[in-house]
mmCIF file of C-alpha atoms in Angstrom:
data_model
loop_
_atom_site.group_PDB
_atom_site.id
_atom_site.type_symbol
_atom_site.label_atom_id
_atom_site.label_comp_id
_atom_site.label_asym_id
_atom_site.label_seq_id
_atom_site.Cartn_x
_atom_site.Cartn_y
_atom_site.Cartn_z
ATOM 1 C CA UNK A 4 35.089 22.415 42.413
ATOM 2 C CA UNK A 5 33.534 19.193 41.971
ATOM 3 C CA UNK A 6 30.149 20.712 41.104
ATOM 4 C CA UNK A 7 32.060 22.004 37.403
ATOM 5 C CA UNK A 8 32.641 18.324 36.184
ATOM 6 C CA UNK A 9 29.145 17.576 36.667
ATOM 7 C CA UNK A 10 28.035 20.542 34.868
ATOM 8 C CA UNK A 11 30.826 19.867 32.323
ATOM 9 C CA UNK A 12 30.124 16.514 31.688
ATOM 10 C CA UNK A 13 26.026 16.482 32.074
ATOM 11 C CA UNK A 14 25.162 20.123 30.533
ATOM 12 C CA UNK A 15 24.351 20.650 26.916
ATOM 13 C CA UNK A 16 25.740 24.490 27.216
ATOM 14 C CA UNK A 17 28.382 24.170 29.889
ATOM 15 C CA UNK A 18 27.098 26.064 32.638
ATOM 16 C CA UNK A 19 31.032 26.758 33.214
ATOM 17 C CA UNK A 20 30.763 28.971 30.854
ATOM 18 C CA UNK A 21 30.912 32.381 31.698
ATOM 19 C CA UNK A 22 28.486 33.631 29.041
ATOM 20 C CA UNK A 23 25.825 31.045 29.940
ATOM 21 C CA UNK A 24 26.515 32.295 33.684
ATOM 22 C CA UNK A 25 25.967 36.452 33.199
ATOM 23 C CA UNK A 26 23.141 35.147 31.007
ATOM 24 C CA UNK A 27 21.391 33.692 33.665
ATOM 25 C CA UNK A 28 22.472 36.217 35.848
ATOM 26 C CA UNK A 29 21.138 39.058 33.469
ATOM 27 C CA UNK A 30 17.690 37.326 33.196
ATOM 28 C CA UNK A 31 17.777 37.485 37.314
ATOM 29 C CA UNK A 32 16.709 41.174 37.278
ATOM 30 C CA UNK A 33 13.262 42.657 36.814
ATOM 31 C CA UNK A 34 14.503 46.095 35.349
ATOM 32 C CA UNK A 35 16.570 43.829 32.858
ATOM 33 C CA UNK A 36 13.594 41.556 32.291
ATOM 34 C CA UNK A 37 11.573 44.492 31.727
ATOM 35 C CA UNK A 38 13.819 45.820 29.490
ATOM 36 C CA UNK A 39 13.721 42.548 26.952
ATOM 37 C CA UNK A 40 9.848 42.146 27.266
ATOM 38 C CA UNK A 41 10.050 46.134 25.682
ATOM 39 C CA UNK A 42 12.705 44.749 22.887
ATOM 40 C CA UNK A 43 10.706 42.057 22.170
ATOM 41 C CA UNK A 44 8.185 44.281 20.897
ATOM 42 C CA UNK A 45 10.462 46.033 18.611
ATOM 43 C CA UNK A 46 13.718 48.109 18.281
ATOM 44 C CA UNK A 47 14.357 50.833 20.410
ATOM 45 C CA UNK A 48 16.945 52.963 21.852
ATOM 46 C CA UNK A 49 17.858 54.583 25.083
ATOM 47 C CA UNK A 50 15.421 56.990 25.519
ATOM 48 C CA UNK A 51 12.882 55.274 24.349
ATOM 49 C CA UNK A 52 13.141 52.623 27.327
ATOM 50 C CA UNK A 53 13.913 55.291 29.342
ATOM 51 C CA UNK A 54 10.498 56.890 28.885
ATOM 52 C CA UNK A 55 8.548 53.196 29.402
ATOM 53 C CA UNK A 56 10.281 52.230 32.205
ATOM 54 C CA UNK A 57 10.412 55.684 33.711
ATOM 55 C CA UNK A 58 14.065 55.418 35.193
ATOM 56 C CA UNK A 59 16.987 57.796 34.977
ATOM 57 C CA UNK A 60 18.983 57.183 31.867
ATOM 58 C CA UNK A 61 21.955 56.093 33.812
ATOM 59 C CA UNK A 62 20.339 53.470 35.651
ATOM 60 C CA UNK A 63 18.766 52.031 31.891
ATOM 61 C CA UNK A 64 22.493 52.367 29.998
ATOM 62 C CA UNK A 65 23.847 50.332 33.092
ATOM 63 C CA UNK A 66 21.084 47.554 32.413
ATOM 64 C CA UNK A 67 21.439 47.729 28.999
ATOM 65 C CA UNK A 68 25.441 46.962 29.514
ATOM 66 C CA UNK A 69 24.974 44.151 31.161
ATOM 67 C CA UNK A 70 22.295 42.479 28.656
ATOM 68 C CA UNK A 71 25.112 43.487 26.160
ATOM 69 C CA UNK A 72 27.781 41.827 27.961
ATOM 70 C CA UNK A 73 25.493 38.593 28.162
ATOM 71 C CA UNK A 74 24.963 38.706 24.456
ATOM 72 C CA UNK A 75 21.097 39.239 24.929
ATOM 73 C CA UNK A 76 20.808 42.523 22.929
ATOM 74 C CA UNK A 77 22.937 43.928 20.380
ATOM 75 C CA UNK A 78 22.608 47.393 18.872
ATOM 76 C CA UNK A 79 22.758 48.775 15.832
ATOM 77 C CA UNK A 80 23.218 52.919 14.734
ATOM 78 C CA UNK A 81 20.197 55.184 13.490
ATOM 79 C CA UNK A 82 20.876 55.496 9.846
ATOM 80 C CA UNK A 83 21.128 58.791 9.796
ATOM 81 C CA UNK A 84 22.828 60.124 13.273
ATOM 82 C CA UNK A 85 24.749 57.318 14.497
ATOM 83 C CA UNK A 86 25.188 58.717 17.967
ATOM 84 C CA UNK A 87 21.994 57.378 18.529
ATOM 85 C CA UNK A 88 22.077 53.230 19.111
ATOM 86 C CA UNK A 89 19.043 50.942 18.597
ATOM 87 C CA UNK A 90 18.672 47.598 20.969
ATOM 88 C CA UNK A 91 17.694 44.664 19.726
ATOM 89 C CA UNK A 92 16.887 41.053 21.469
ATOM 90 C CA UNK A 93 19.378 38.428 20.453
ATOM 91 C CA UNK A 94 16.962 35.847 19.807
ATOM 92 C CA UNK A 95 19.538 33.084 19.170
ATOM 93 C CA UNK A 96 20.788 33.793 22.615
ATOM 94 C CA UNK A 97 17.569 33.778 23.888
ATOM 95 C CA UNK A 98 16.655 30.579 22.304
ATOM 96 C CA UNK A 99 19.912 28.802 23.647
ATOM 97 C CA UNK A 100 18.606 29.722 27.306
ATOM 98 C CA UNK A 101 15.448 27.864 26.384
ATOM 99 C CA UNK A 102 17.175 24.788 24.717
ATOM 100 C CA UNK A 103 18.395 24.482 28.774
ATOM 101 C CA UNK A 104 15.456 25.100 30.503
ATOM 102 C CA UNK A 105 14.150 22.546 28.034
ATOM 103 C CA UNK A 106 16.544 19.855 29.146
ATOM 104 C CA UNK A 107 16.372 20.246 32.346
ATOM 105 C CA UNK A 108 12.818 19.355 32.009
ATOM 106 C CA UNK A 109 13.509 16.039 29.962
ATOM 107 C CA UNK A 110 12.717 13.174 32.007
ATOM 108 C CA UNK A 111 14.479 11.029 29.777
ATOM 109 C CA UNK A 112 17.599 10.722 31.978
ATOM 110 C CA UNK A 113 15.435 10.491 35.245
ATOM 111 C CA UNK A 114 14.988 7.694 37.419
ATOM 112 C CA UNK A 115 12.583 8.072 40.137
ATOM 113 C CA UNK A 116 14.046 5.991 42.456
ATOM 114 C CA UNK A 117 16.531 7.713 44.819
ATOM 115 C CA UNK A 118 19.852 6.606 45.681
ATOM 116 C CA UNK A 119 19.896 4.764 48.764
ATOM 117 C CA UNK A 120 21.277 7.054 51.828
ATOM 118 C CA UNK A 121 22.327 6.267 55.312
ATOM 119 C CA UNK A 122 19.455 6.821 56.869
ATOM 120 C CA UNK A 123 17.834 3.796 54.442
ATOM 121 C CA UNK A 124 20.042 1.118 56.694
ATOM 122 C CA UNK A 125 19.216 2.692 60.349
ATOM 123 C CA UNK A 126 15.451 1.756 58.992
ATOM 124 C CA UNK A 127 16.157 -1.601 58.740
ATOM 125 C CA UNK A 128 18.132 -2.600 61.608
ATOM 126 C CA UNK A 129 15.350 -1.143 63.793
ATOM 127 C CA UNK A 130 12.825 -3.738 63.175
#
């Protein structure tokens, strides 16, 4: 698809990347969005968000996969009964996402002018 090169050759993360795409795709979900404002608050594990968000443990461990899977959380065991996993936010991750959304603000690269289109001739012949 054309669309990759431009990505490829323009983006400072390579949107082609599949990590930068379930990233964006994780961040897409207000249970998962919920789940990261509760993280960024401090450590906690399942049942913990479980409780907060008041949702069947189930539906949280299936969020929780897929922030994993993006690299937005990581977990770490309770020191003393490691069947029990704290999540934490990846910040760096987190920060990487916002190093984007920051360039795609930049209007260093931008020229206001459009390109000239079709429709930009038809104008002029008309007269």
């Amino acid at each position: 698809m054309y669309w990759r090169n431009i990505l490829t050759a323009t983006s400072p993360i390579g949107l082609e990347d599949r990590l930068a795409h379930a990233r964006f795709t994780a961040l897409a979900d207000p249970t998962r969005l919920a789940i990261l404002t509760l993280l960024r608050q401090r450590d906690q594990c399942v049942c913990h968000l479980v409780e907060a968000l008041r949702m069947k443990q189930s539906i949280v461990s299936y969020h929780i996969a897929i922030l994993r899977r993006a690299g937005l959380i990581t977990s770490w065991p309770h020191p003393t009964d490691r069947r029990w996993l704290y999540y934490t936010l990846d910040r760096s991750a987190l920060e990487q996402i916002a190093g984007y959304i920051g360039w795609l603000t930049d209007e260093g690269e931008y020229d206001p002018d459009p390109l000239p289109c079709a429709a930009d001739g038809l104008r002029g012949s008309g007269s």
